[in-house]
Amino acid sequence: MKNLILGDGLLGSELVRQTDWDYISRKKDGIDFTDYSTYEHLLESYNEIINCIAYTDTYSEEKDRHWNVNFAGVADLVHLCNFHNKKLIHISSDYLYTHSKENASEEDVPVHCRNWYGYTKLLADSHIQLKSKNFLLLRGTHKKEPFTYGNAWANQKGNFDYVSVMSRLYIKLIENNANGIYNVGTEVKTMSDLAKQTKFDVEWCYIRREGSIPNNVTMSIDKMNKLLQWFISLPDVGWCITRK
């Protein structure tokens, strides 16, 4: 299979670094994700399209930007992949489990956090499930490595991890032809726990009022681990289940 990555941000760049797959972006190719005519011709020779483009500022009140990038652009991409008979691989978000159950599985009802980012990401996931003929939805969160902030939340927990770790998991699922929805991550941890792995002097703090920042985005990653057990050696599976 020949893969094309859309976007060269934090995740897109790391996927390219680990795989050397081709990529297109606004900076390199002048594409506008909200106007598919600027990039449709660049998809022709590829079998799988990996979408890493998103507007991820959860604090932002820019409704139109969230809507145009996180939903409308994805809806256009679904149409293009269907029309040209290509598989769509879409990087979603664990924020969809903000108000769902603890350790939510792919079968549990996702509920967005109270901001335009979460709402539009949920709409995109729903549209892909409804309209795409061939897709892989990957839900997770990747963080810049090393941790760059002076403070980290001690009461935010989830299966998030650093971008290098998350990218390896995404790549394994893509290379092994996973389909449908997969929660992707490592063992449950707090953000301060993750931060201390690369920034020993980080100070912990608390989310005092949940709004654009969710406290709990824990997911079940059993489905991911079970699939990977079929394709990789036992020691590597152990790494996927826990990083200890």
GROMACS .gro file of N, CA and C in nm, residues 71-180:
model
  330
   71PHE      N    1  -1.454   1.963   1.077
   71PHE     CA    2  -1.570   1.890   1.025
   71PHE      C    3  -1.586   1.902   0.874
   72ALA      N    4  -1.605   2.023   0.823
   72ALA     CA    5  -1.634   2.038   0.680
   72ALA      C    6  -1.519   1.985   0.594
   73GLY      N    7  -1.396   2.013   0.634
   73GLY     CA    8  -1.281   1.962   0.559
   73GLY      C    9  -1.275   1.810   0.560
   74VAL      N   10  -1.310   1.751   0.673
   74VAL     CA   11  -1.311   1.605   0.683
   74VAL      C   12  -1.423   1.546   0.597
   75ALA      N   13  -1.539   1.611   0.597
   75ALA     CA   14  -1.650   1.564   0.514
   75ALA      C   15  -1.611   1.564   0.366
   76ASP      N   16  -1.539   1.668   0.323
   76ASP     CA   17  -1.490   1.671   0.184
   76ASP      C   18  -1.393   1.556   0.159
   77LEU      N   19  -1.306   1.529   0.256
   77LEU     CA   20  -1.207   1.423   0.239
   77LEU      C   21  -1.274   1.286   0.231
   78VAL      N   22  -1.378   1.264   0.308
   78VAL     CA   23  -1.455   1.140   0.298
   78VAL      C   24  -1.508   1.122   0.156
   79HIS      N   25  -1.565   1.228   0.101
   79HIS     CA   26  -1.617   1.223  -0.036
   79HIS      C   27  -1.507   1.189  -0.136
   80LEU      N   28  -1.392   1.254  -0.123
   80LEU     CA   29  -1.281   1.231  -0.216
   80LEU      C   30  -1.232   1.087  -0.208
   81CYS      N   31  -1.216   1.036  -0.086
   81CYS     CA   32  -1.167   0.899  -0.070
   81CYS      C   33  -1.266   0.797  -0.125
   82ASN      N   34  -1.393   0.821  -0.103
   82ASN     CA   35  -1.494   0.732  -0.160
   82ASN      C   36  -1.491   0.736  -0.313
   83PHE      N   37  -1.486   0.856  -0.367
   83PHE     CA   38  -1.492   0.875  -0.513
   83PHE      C   39  -1.371   0.812  -0.582
   84HIS      N   40  -1.253   0.825  -0.519
   84HIS     CA   41  -1.130   0.773  -0.580
   84HIS      C   42  -1.090   0.636  -0.525
   85ASN      N   43  -1.180   0.573  -0.447
   85ASN     CA   44  -1.156   0.438  -0.396
   85ASN      C   45  -1.028   0.429  -0.313
   86LYS      N   46  -1.018   0.516  -0.213
   86LYS     CA   47  -0.902   0.518  -0.124
   86LYS      C   48  -0.947   0.498   0.020
   87LYS      N   49  -0.860   0.440   0.101
   87LYS     CA   50  -0.890   0.423   0.242
   87LYS      C   51  -0.858   0.551   0.317
   88LEU      N   52  -0.949   0.594   0.402
   88LEU     CA   53  -0.928   0.713   0.485
   88LEU      C   54  -0.885   0.670   0.625
   89ILE      N   55  -0.772   0.722   0.668
   89ILE     CA   56  -0.724   0.701   0.805
   89ILE      C   57  -0.726   0.838   0.872
   90HIS      N   58  -0.810   0.851   0.974
   90HIS     CA   59  -0.835   0.981   1.035
   90HIS      C   60  -0.791   0.980   1.181
   91ILE      N   61  -0.710   1.078   1.218
   91ILE     CA   62  -0.667   1.092   1.357
   91ILE      C   63  -0.772   1.173   1.432
   92SER      N   64  -0.840   1.108   1.523
   92SER     CA   65  -0.945   1.173   1.601
   92SER      C   66  -0.888   1.214   1.738
   93SER      N   67  -0.969   1.209   1.842
   93SER     CA   68  -0.926   1.261   1.972
   93SER      C   69  -0.991   1.184   2.086
   94ASP      N   70  -0.916   1.168   2.196
   94ASP     CA   71  -0.975   1.108   2.316
   94ASP      C   72  -1.067   1.206   2.388
   95TYR      N   73  -1.069   1.333   2.345
   95TYR     CA   74  -1.160   1.431   2.405
   95TYR      C   75  -1.306   1.391   2.386
   96LEU      N   76  -1.333   1.301   2.291
   96LEU     CA   77  -1.471   1.256   2.268
   96LEU      C   78  -1.524   1.174   2.384
   97TYR      N   79  -1.438   1.132   2.474
   97TYR     CA   80  -1.482   1.053   2.590
   97TYR      C   81  -1.491   1.136   2.717
   98THR      N   82  -1.488   1.267   2.704
   98THR     CA   83  -1.486   1.354   2.821
   98THR      C   84  -1.602   1.327   2.915
   99HIS      N   85  -1.721   1.313   2.864
   99HIS     CA   86  -1.839   1.292   2.948
   99HIS      C   87  -1.899   1.154   2.929
  100SER      N   88  -1.818   1.061   2.879
  100SER     CA   89  -1.862   0.924   2.868
  100SER      C   90  -1.826   0.849   2.996
  101LYS      N   91  -1.826   0.717   2.992
  101LYS     CA   92  -1.796   0.638   3.110
  101LYS      C   93  -1.646   0.625   3.130
  102GLU      N   94  -1.606   0.586   3.251
  102GLU     CA   95  -1.465   0.560   3.281
  102GLU      C   96  -1.413   0.448   3.192
  103ASN      N   97  -1.291   0.466   3.138
  103ASN     CA   98  -1.229   0.366   3.051
  103ASN      C   99  -1.323   0.325   2.938
  104ALA      N  100  -1.376   0.423   2.869
  104ALA     CA  101  -1.474   0.399   2.764
  104ALA      C  102  -1.415   0.317   2.650
  105SER      N  103  -1.496   0.225   2.599
  105SER     CA  104  -1.455   0.145   2.483
  105SER      C  105  -1.507   0.209   2.355
  106GLU      N  106  -1.466   0.154   2.244
  106GLU     CA  107  -1.511   0.204   2.114
  106GLU      C  108  -1.661   0.189   2.096
  107GLU      N  109  -1.723   0.100   2.174
  107GLU     CA  110  -1.868   0.076   2.163
  107GLU      C  111  -1.949   0.168   2.254
  108ASP      N  112  -1.883   0.237   2.347
  108ASP     CA  113  -1.955   0.328   2.436
  108ASP      C  114  -1.987   0.459   2.364
  109VAL      N  115  -2.083   0.532   2.415
  109VAL     CA  116  -2.129   0.654   2.350
  109VAL      C  117  -2.031   0.768   2.376
  110PRO      N  118  -1.970   0.824   2.271
  110PRO     CA  119  -1.881   0.939   2.291
  110PRO      C  120  -1.962   1.065   2.314
  111VAL      N  121  -1.914   1.152   2.400
  111VAL     CA  122  -1.980   1.278   2.430
  111VAL      C  123  -1.873   1.387   2.432
  112HIS      N  124  -1.892   1.492   2.355
  112HIS     CA  125  -1.785   1.591   2.342
  112HIS      C  126  -1.769   1.675   2.468
  113CYS      N  127  -1.648   1.727   2.487
  113CYS     CA  128  -1.627   1.827   2.592
  113CYS      C  129  -1.693   1.958   2.548
  114ARG      N  130  -1.708   2.050   2.640
  114ARG     CA  131  -1.791   2.168   2.615
  114ARG      C  132  -1.713   2.277   2.539
  115ASN      N  133  -1.671   2.245   2.418
  115ASN     CA  134  -1.607   2.347   2.334
  115ASN      C  135  -1.624   2.308   2.188
  116TRP      N  136  -1.592   2.402   2.099
  116TRP     CA  137  -1.610   2.378   1.956
  116TRP      C  138  -1.516   2.272   1.903
  117TYR      N  139  -1.397   2.262   1.962
  117TYR     CA  140  -1.304   2.158   1.919
  117TYR      C  141  -1.366   2.020   1.937
  118GLY      N  142  -1.410   1.990   2.059
  118GLY     CA  143  -1.467   1.859   2.087
  118GLY      C  144  -1.593   1.832   2.005
  119TYR      N  145  -1.675   1.934   1.988
  119TYR     CA  146  -1.800   1.917   1.913
  119TYR      C  147  -1.773   1.884   1.768
  120THR      N  148  -1.682   1.959   1.704
  120THR     CA  149  -1.656   1.937   1.563
  120THR      C  150  -1.579   1.807   1.539
  121LYS      N  151  -1.495   1.766   1.632
  121LYS     CA  152  -1.426   1.638   1.617
  121LYS      C  153  -1.527   1.523   1.627
  122LEU      N  154  -1.625   1.536   1.715
  122LEU     CA  155  -1.730   1.435   1.727
  122LEU      C  156  -1.814   1.428   1.600
  123LEU      N  157  -1.847   1.544   1.544
  123LEU     CA  158  -1.923   1.545   1.419
  123LEU      C  159  -1.846   1.477   1.307
  124ALA      N  160  -1.716   1.501   1.300
  124ALA     CA  161  -1.635   1.439   1.195
  124ALA      C  162  -1.632   1.288   1.210
  125ASP      N  163  -1.614   1.240   1.333
  125ASP     CA  164  -1.616   1.095   1.358
  125ASP      C  165  -1.748   1.034   1.312
  126SER      N  166  -1.856   1.101   1.346
  126SER     CA  167  -1.989   1.050   1.310
  126SER      C  168  -2.007   1.046   1.159
  127HIS      N  169  -1.961   1.149   1.092
  127HIS     CA  170  -1.975   1.155   0.946
  127HIS      C  171  -1.894   1.044   0.879
  128ILE      N  172  -1.773   1.022   0.929
  128ILE     CA  173  -1.690   0.915   0.873
  128ILE      C  174  -1.758   0.780   0.888
  129GLN      N  175  -1.810   0.753   1.008
  129GLN     CA  176  -1.876   0.624   1.031
  129GLN      C  177  -1.999   0.608   0.941
  130LEU      N  178  -2.068   0.717   0.916
  130LEU     CA  179  -2.192   0.711   0.837
  130LEU      C  180  -2.166   0.702   0.687
  131LYS      N  181  -2.064   0.773   0.639
  131LYS     CA  182  -2.049   0.792   0.495
  131LYS      C  183  -1.927   0.723   0.433
  132SER      N  184  -1.821   0.700   0.510
  132SER     CA  185  -1.699   0.646   0.449
  132SER      C  186  -1.717   0.498   0.414
  133LYS      N  187  -1.665   0.459   0.298
  133LYS     CA  188  -1.672   0.320   0.254
  133LYS      C  189  -1.557   0.236   0.307
  134ASN      N  190  -1.448   0.300   0.348
  134ASN     CA  191  -1.330   0.227   0.394
  134ASN      C  192  -1.250   0.321   0.484
  135PHE      N  193  -1.252   0.295   0.615
  135PHE     CA  194  -1.190   0.392   0.705
  135PHE      C  195  -1.126   0.325   0.827
  136LEU      N  196  -1.035   0.400   0.887
  136LEU     CA  197  -0.977   0.368   1.017
  136LEU      C  198  -0.977   0.497   1.098
  137LEU      N  199  -1.047   0.496   1.212
  137LEU     CA  200  -1.053   0.610   1.304
  137LEU      C  201  -0.965   0.580   1.424
  138LEU      N  202  -0.870   0.667   1.452
  138LEU     CA  203  -0.777   0.647   1.562
  138LEU      C  204  -0.797   0.757   1.665
  139ARG      N  205  -0.841   0.719   1.785
  139ARG     CA  206  -0.870   0.816   1.890
  139ARG      C  207  -0.759   0.815   1.995
  140GLY      N  208  -0.697   0.929   2.014
  140GLY     CA  209  -0.591   0.939   2.113
  140GLY      C  210  -0.540   1.082   2.121
  141THR      N  211  -0.440   1.104   2.207
  141THR     CA  212  -0.377   1.235   2.217
  141THR      C  213  -0.226   1.218   2.225
  142HIS      N  214  -0.154   1.297   2.148
  142HIS     CA  215  -0.008   1.294   2.144
  142HIS      C  216   0.045   1.427   2.198
  143LYS      N  217   0.150   1.419   2.277
  143LYS     CA  218   0.209   1.538   2.339
  143LYS      C  219   0.351   1.561   2.289
  144LYS      N  220   0.390   1.686   2.285
  144LYS     CA  221   0.524   1.722   2.242
  144LYS      C  222   0.626   1.666   2.342
  145GLU      N  223   0.737   1.621   2.288
  145GLU     CA  224   0.842   1.557   2.369
  145GLU      C  225   0.974   1.628   2.347
  146PRO      N  226   1.041   1.673   2.457
  146PRO     CA  227   1.002   1.660   2.597
  146PRO      C  228   0.889   1.756   2.634
  147PHE      N  229   0.832   1.738   2.751
  147PHE     CA  230   0.724   1.823   2.799
  147PHE      C  231   0.776   1.966   2.807
  148THR      N  232   0.701   2.061   2.753
  148THR     CA  233   0.753   2.197   2.735
  148THR      C  234   0.703   2.298   2.838
  149TYR      N  235   0.603   2.262   2.918
  149TYR     CA  236   0.545   2.359   3.010
  149TYR      C  237   0.604   2.344   3.151
  150GLY      N  238   0.594   2.451   3.227
  150GLY     CA  239   0.645   2.448   3.364
  150GLY      C  240   0.553   2.378   3.460
  151ASN      N  241   0.421   2.374   3.426
  151ASN     CA  242   0.321   2.310   3.511
  151ASN      C  243   0.249   2.201   3.435
  152ALA      N  244   0.202   2.101   3.510
  152ALA     CA  245   0.125   1.992   3.450
  152ALA      C  246   0.013   1.954   3.545
  153TRP      N  247  -0.104   1.919   3.489
  153TRP     CA  248  -0.220   1.889   3.571
  153TRP      C  249  -0.207   1.755   3.640
  154ALA      N  250  -0.230   1.757   3.769
  154ALA     CA  251  -0.225   1.634   3.847
  154ALA      C  252  -0.360   1.565   3.855
  155ASN      N  253  -0.466   1.632   3.809
  155ASN     CA  254  -0.600   1.572   3.814
  155ASN      C  255  -0.660   1.554   3.674
  156GLN      N  256  -0.575   1.552   3.571
  156GLN     CA  257  -0.620   1.512   3.439
  156GLN      C  258  -0.559   1.375   3.408
  157LYS      N  259  -0.643   1.279   3.379
  157LYS     CA  260  -0.592   1.145   3.352
  157LYS      C  261  -0.646   1.092   3.221
  158GLY      N  262  -0.564   1.008   3.157
  158GLY     CA  263  -0.602   0.949   3.030
  158GLY      C  264  -0.495   0.854   2.982
  159ASN      N  265  -0.509   0.811   2.858
  159ASN     CA  266  -0.413   0.718   2.797
  159ASN      C  267  -0.319   0.790   2.701
  160PHE      N  268  -0.310   0.921   2.712
  160PHE     CA  269  -0.224   1.003   2.628
  160PHE      C  270  -0.077   0.967   2.649
  161ASP      N  271   0.004   1.003   2.550
  161ASP     CA  272   0.147   0.977   2.560
  161ASP      C  273   0.220   1.072   2.466
  162TYR      N  274   0.353   1.062   2.466
  162TYR     CA  275   0.433   1.148   2.381
  162TYR      C  276   0.414   1.110   2.233
  163VAL      N  277   0.440   1.206   2.145
  163VAL     CA  278   0.410   1.188   2.004
  163VAL      C  279   0.490   1.073   1.943
  164SER      N  280   0.612   1.049   1.990
  164SER     CA  281   0.690   0.938   1.934
  164SER      C  282   0.627   0.804   1.967
  165VAL      N  283   0.573   0.792   2.088
  165VAL     CA  284   0.509   0.668   2.132
  165VAL      C  285   0.378   0.648   2.057
  166MET      N  286   0.294   0.752   2.053
  166MET     CA  287   0.165   0.742   1.986
  166MET      C  288   0.183   0.713   1.838
  167SER      N  289   0.283   0.773   1.775
  167SER     CA  290   0.306   0.751   1.632
  167SER      C  291   0.339   0.605   1.604
  168ARG      N  292   0.420   0.542   1.690
  168ARG     CA  293   0.453   0.401   1.669
  168ARG      C  294   0.328   0.314   1.673
  169LEU      N  295   0.237   0.346   1.763
  169LEU     CA  296   0.113   0.269   1.772
  169LEU      C  297   0.026   0.292   1.650
  170TYR      N  298   0.012   0.419   1.608
  170TYR     CA  299  -0.065   0.449   1.488
  170TYR      C  300  -0.009   0.373   1.368
  171ILE      N  301   0.122   0.375   1.354
  171ILE     CA  302   0.186   0.310   1.239
  171ILE      C  303   0.160   0.160   1.239
  172LYS      N  304   0.169   0.097   1.355
  172LYS     CA  305   0.144  -0.048   1.362
  172LYS      C  306   0.002  -0.082   1.321
  173LEU      N  307  -0.093  -0.001   1.363
  173LEU     CA  308  -0.232  -0.026   1.325
  173LEU      C  309  -0.252  -0.004   1.176
  174ILE      N  310  -0.192   0.100   1.123
  174ILE     CA  311  -0.204   0.127   0.979
  174ILE      C  312  -0.140   0.017   0.898
  175GLU      N  313  -0.018  -0.022   0.934
  175GLU     CA  314   0.054  -0.123   0.857
  175GLU      C  315  -0.012  -0.260   0.863
  176ASN      N  316  -0.087  -0.286   0.970
  176ASN     CA  317  -0.154  -0.415   0.983
  176ASN      C  318  -0.300  -0.410   0.939
  177ASN      N  319  -0.334  -0.304   0.863
  177ASN     CA  320  -0.463  -0.295   0.794
  177ASN      C  321  -0.582  -0.297   0.889
  178ALA      N  322  -0.569  -0.230   1.003
  178ALA     CA  323  -0.682  -0.218   1.095
  178ALA      C  324  -0.793  -0.137   1.028
  179ASN      N  325  -0.917  -0.169   1.063
  179ASN     CA  326  -1.033  -0.097   1.010
  179ASN      C  327  -1.129  -0.065   1.123
  180GLY      N  328  -1.210   0.038   1.103
  180GLY     CA  329  -1.308   0.076   1.204
  180GLY      C  330  -1.250   0.175   1.303
   0.00000   0.00000   0.00000
